Coordinates of C-alpha atoms and ligand atoms in Angstrom, one line a residue:
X1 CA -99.5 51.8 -20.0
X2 CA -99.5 51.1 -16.2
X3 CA -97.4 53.8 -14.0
X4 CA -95.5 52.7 -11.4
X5 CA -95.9 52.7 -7.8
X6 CA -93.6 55.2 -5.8
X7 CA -92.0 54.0 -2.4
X8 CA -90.6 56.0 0.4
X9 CA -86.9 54.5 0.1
X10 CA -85.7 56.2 3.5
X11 CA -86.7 59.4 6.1
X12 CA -84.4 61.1 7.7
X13 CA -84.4 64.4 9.9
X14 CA -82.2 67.1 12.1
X15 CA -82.7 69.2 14.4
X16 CA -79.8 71.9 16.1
X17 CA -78.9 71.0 19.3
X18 CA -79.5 74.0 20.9
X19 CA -82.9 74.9 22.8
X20 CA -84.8 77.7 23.6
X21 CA -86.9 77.6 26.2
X22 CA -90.0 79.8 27.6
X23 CA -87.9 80.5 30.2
X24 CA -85.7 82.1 27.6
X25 CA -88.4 83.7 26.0
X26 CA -89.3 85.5 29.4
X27 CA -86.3 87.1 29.4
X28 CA -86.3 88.8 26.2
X29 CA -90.1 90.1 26.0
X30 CA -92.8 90.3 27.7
X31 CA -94.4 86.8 27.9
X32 CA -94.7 84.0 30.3
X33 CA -94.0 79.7 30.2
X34 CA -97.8 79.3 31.3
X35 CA -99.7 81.9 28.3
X36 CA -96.8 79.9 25.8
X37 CA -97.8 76.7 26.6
X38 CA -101.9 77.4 27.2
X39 CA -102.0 79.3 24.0
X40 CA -99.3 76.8 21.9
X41 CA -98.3 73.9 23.4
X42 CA -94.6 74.8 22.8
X43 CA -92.5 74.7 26.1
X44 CA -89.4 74.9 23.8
X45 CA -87.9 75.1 20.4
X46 CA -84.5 74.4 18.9
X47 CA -82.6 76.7 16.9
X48 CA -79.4 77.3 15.2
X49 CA -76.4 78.4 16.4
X50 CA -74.7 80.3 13.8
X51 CA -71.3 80.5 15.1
X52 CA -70.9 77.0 14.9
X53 CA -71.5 77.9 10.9
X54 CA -75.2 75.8 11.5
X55 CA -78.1 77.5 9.0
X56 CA -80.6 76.3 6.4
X57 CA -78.0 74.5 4.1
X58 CA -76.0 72.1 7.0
X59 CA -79.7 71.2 8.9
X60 CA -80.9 70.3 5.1
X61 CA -77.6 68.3 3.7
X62 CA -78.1 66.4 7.3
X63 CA -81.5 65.5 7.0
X64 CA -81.3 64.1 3.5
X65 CA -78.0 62.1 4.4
X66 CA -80.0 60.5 6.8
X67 CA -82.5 59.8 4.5
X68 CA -79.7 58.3 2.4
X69 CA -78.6 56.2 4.7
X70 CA -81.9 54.9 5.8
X71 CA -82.2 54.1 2.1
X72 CA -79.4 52.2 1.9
X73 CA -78.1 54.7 -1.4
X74 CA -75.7 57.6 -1.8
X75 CA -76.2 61.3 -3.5
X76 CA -75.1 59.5 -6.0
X77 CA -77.7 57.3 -6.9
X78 CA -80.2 60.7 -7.0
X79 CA -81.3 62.4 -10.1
X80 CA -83.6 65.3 -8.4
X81 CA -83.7 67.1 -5.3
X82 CA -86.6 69.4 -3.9
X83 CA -85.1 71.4 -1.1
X84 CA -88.6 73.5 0.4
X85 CA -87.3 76.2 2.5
X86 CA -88.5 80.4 2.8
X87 CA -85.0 80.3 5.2
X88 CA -82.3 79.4 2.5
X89 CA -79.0 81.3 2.5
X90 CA -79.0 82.7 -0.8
X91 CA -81.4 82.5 -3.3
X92 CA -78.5 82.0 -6.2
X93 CA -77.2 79.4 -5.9
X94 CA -79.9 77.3 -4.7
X95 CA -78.8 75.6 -1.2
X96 CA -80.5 72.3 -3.5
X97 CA -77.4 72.4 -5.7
X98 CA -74.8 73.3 -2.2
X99 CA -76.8 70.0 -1.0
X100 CA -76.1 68.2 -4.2
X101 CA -72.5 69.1 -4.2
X102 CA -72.0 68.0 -1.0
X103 CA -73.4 64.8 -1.0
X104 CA -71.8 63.9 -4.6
X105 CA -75.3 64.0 -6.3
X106 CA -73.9 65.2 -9.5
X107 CA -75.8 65.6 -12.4
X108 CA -78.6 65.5 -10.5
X109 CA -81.0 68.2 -10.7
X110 CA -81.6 70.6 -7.8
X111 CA -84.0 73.6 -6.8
X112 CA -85.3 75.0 -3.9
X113 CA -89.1 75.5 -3.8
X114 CA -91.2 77.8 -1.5
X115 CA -94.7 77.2 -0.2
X116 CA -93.5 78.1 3.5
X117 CA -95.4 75.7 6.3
X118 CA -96.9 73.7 3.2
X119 CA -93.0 73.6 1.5
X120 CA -92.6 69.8 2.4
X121 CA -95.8 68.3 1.3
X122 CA -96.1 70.3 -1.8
X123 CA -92.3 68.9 -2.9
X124 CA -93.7 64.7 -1.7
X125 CA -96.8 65.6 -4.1
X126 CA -94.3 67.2 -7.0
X127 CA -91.9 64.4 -6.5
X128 CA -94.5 61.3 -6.3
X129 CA -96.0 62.5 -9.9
X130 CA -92.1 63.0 -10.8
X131 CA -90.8 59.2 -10.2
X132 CA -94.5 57.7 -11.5
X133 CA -94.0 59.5 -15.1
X134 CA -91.1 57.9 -15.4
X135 CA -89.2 60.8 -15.6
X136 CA -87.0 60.5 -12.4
X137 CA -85.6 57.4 -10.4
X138 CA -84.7 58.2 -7.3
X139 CA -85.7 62.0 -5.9
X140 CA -84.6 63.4 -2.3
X141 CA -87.5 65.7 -0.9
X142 CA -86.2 68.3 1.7
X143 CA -88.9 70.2 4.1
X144 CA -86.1 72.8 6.3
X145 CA -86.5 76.0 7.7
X146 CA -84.5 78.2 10.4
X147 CA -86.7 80.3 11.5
X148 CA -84.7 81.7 14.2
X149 CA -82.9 83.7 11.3
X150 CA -85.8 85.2 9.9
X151 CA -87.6 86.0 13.9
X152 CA -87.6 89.0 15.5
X153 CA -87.1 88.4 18.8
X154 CA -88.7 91.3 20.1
X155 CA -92.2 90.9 18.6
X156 CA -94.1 88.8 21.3
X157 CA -96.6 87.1 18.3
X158 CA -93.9 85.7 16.2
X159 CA -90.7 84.9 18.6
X160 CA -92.8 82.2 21.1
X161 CA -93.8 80.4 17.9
X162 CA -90.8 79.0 15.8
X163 CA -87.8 76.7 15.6
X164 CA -86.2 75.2 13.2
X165 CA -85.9 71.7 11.4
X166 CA -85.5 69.6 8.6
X167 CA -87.1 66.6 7.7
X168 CA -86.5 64.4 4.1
X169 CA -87.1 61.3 2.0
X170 CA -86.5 59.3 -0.8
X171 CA -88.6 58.4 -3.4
X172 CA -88.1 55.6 -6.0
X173 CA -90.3 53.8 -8.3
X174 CA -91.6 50.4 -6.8
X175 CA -93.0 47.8 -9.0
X176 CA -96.5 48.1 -7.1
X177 CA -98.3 50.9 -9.1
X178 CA -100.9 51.1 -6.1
X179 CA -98.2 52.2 -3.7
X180 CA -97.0 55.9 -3.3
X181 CA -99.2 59.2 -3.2
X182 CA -103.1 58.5 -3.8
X183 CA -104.5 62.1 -3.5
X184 CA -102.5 65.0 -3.4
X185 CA -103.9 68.7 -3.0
X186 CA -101.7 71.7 -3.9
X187 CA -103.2 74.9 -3.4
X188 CA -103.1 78.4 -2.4
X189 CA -105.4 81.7 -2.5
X190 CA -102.7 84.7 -2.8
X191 CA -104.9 87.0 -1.9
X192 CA -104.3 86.6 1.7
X193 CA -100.4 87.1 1.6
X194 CA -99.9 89.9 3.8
X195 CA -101.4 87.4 6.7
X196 CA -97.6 86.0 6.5
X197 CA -94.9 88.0 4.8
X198 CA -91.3 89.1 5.1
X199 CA -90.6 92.4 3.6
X200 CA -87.3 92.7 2.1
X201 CA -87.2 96.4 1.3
X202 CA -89.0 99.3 2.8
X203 CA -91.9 99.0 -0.6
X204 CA -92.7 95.9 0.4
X205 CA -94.4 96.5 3.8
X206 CA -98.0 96.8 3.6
X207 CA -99.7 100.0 4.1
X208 CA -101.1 101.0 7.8
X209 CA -98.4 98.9 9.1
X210 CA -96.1 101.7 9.1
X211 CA -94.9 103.4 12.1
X212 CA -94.5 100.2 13.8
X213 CA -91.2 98.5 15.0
X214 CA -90.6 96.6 11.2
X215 CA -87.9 94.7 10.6
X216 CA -86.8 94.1 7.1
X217 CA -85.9 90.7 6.9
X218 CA -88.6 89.3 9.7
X219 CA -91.2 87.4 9.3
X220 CA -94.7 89.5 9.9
X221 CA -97.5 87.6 11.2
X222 CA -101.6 88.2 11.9
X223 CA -101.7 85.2 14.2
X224 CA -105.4 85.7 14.8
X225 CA -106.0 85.7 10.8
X226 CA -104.0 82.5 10.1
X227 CA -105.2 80.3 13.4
X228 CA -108.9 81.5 12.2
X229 CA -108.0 80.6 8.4
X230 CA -105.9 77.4 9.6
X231 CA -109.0 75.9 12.1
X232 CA -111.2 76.0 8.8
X233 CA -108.6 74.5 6.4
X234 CA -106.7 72.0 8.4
X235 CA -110.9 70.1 8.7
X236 CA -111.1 70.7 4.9
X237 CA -108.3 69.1 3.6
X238 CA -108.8 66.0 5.9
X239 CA -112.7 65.8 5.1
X240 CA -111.5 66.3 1.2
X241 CA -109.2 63.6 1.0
X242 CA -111.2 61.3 3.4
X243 CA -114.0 61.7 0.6
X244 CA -112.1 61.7 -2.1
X245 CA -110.2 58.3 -1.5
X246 CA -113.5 57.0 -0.2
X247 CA -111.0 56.0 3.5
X248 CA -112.3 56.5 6.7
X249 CA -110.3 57.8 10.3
X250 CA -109.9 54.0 10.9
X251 CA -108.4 53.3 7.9
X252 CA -105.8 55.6 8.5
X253 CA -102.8 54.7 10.3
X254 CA -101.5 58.5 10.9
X255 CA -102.8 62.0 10.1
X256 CA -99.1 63.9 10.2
X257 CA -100.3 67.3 10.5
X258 CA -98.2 70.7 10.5
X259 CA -96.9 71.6 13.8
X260 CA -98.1 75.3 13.8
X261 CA -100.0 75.4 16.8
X262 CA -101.6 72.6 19.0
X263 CA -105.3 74.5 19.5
X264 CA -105.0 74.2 15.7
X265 CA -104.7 70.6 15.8
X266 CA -106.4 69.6 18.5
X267 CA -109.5 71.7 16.7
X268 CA -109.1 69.4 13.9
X269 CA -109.0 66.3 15.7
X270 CA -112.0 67.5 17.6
X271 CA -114.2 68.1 14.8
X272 CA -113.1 64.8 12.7
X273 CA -112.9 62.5 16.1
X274 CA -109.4 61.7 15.0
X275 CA -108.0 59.4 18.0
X276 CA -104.6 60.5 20.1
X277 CA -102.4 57.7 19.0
X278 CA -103.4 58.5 15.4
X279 CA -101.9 62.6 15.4
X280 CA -98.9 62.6 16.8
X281 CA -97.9 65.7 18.3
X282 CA -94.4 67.3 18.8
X283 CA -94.5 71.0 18.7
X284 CA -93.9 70.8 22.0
X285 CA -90.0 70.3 21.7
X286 CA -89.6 71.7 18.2
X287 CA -92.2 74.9 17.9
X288 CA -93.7 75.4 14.3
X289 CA -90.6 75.2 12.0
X290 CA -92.5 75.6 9.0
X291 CA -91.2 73.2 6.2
X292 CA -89.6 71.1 8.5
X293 CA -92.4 70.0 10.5
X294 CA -94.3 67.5 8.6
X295 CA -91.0 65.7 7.4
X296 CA -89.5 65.8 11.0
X297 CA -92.9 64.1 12.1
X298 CA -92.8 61.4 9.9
X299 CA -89.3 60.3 10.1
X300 CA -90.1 59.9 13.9
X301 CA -93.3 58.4 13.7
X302 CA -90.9 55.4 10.7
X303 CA -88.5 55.6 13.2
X304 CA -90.6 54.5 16.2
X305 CA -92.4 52.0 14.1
X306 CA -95.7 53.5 14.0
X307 CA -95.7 53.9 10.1
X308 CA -95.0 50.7 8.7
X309 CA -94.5 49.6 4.7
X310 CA -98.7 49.3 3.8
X311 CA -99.9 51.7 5.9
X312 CA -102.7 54.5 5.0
X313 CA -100.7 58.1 5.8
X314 CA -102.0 61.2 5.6
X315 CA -100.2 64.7 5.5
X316 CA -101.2 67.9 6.0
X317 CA -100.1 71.4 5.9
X318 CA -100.7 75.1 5.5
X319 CA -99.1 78.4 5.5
X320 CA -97.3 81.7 4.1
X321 CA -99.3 82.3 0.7
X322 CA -101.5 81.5 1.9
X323 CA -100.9 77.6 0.8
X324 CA -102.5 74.1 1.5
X325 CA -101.5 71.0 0.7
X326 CA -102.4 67.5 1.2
X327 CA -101.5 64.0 0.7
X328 CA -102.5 60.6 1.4
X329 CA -99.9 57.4 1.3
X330 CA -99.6 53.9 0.7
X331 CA -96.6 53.8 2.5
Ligands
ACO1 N1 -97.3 86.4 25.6 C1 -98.2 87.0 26.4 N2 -99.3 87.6 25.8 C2 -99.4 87.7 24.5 C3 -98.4 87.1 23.6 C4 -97.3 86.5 24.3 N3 -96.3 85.9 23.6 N4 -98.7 87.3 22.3 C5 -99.9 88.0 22.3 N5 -100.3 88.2 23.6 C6 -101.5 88.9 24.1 C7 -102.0 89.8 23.0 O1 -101.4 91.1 23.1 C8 -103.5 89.8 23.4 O2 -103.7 90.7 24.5 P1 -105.0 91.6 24.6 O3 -106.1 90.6 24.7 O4 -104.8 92.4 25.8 O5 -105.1 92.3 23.3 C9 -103.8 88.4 23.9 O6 -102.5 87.9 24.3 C10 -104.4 87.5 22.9 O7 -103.6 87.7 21.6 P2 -104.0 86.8 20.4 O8 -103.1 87.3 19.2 O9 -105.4 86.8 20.1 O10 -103.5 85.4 20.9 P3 -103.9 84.0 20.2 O11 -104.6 83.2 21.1 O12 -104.4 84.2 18.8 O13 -102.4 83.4 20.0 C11 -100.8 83.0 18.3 C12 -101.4 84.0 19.2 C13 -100.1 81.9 19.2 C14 -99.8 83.6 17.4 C15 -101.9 82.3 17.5 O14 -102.7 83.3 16.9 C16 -101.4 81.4 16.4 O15 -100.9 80.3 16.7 N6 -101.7 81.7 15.1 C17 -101.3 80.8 14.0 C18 -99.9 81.1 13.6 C19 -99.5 80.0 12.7 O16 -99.9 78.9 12.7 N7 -98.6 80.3 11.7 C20 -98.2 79.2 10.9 C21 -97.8 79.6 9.6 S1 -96.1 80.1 9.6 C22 -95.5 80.0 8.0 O17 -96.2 79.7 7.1 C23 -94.1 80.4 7.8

């Protein structure tokens, strides 16, 4: 029995209107525009506002309307939705069924999913093998985090970092069974958790980190750890499914790499002589907002005609875990 193909029906993204600049930044700790943007790239970031009732479950329901609509279907039409996201609400219900209920996707089935940075590109990889079994027509992938909700905008290492975003698609079978996802990596090594975490309760702060100025709820980061771990694994993943599809850089029309910090990608591209007009960059408007970045970059790059139907795509991400995840397209 041949399995089908799976297409990328529509994209679609959001992003809060409000910004936050350096400038911002400077005047809530002690930082400056110049070691920001030297050490990140980011000159600003936008975040929610939640008095205008914005959070994890409106940027999410926007993004995958979009996606709708650039797919020419309705909530309706889907059977499954993947909403990626550490920043959700609540954890019960799922914002994946408040999504659902909103855009009238009703029976569908709906669950939020965390992998942190690597959120969106594991949920693509889960929902390719989804629609090619067979099992599900038409599947709306979610990558969204607000990070602003889970920052503590004292601590200098973390605030400077993150915004928040969403970015989504559709995937449907397509008669074409050598279109859709032709490598996919999913992985993880847990053993390096406490490198990203955000402790709950007072038990779940790591030992030797007490004393300091925690707060439950925020996100705790070794930034030195994860850009060392990140350099390594971002080259790996791209060599891996390079080899692995037998592709080369040229045959690839764009590497959409996790914004988490642009040394990180610029190391990359450095070490695999990726071009400029083949990674596109945009952390420096939207910071790292986890599992909205990868979807946010691609709906862009569709949107300004630089991935077209045919193309060779790859995606790549890492993060809280600690996770990886890749995935190449024949878009
Ligand atoms: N402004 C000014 N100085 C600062 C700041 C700041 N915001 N933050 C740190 N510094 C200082 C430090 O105190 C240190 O000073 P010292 O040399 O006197 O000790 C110096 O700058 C260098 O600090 P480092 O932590 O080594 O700075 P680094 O170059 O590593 O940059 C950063 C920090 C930006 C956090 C970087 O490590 C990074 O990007 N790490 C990766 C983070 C990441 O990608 N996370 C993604 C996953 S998120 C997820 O999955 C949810």
């Amino acid at each position: 029995m041949t399995l089908p193909g799976v297409r990328i029906a529509g994209t679609g993204s959001a992003v809060p209107e409000r910004r936050l600049t350096n400038a911002d930044l400077e005047a809530i700790v002690d930082t400056s525009d110049e070691w920001i943007r030297k050490r990140t790239g980011i000159v600003e970031r936008r975040i929610i506002d939640p008095s205008k009732g914005e959070g994890q479950l409106s940027l999410a329901t926007d993004a995958l309307r979009a996606a709708l609509d650039d797919a020419n279907m309705v909530g309706a039409d889907l059977d499954l939705i993947i909403n990626a996201s550490v920043t959700t609400e609540m954890t019960c219900p799922s914002n994946a069924h408040r999504i659902a209920a909103t855009l009238d996707a009703q029976p569908a089935g709906a669950f939020d999913m965390q992998a942190a940075c690597s959120g969106f590109v594991y949920a693509i990889n889960l929902a390719d093998s989804l629609v090619r079994s067979g099992r599900h027509k038409a599947i709306g992938v979610i990558g969204c985090d607000v990070m602003s909700s889970v920052v503590d905008y004292t601590d200098r290492g973390v605030s400077i970092l993150f915004g928040d975003a969403a970015g989504a698609c559709v995937l449907v079978p397509d008669e074409n069974p050598d279109r859709g996802c032709i490598h996919q990596v999913i992985e993880g090594d847990g053993r390096g958790w406490e490198a990203l975490y955000m402790p709950r309760r007072e038990e779940d702060v790591v030992e030797g980190a007490t004393g300091e100025n925690i707060r439950l709820g925020c996100l705790r980061m070794d930034g030195r750890g994860v850009f060392r771990f990140a350099v390594t694994k971002f080259q790996q993943v791209i060599e891996l499914a390079l080899e692995q599809t037998g592709l080369s850089v040229d045959d690839v029309a764009q590497f959409v790499c996790h914004q988490s910090n642009v040394r990180i990608i610029e190391s990359a591209k450095a070490k695999l002589g990726l071009p400029d007009d083949k990674v596109y960059i945009n952390i420096d408007h939207y910071g790292n907002s986890s599992a909205g970045s990868v979807g946010l970059c691609f709906d862009q790059l569709r949107k300004a005609g630089k991935i077209v139907d045919g193309d060779i795509v790859v995606l790549v991400a890492f993060g809280g875990g600690m996770t990886w995840a890749s995935s190449v397209w024949r878009v």
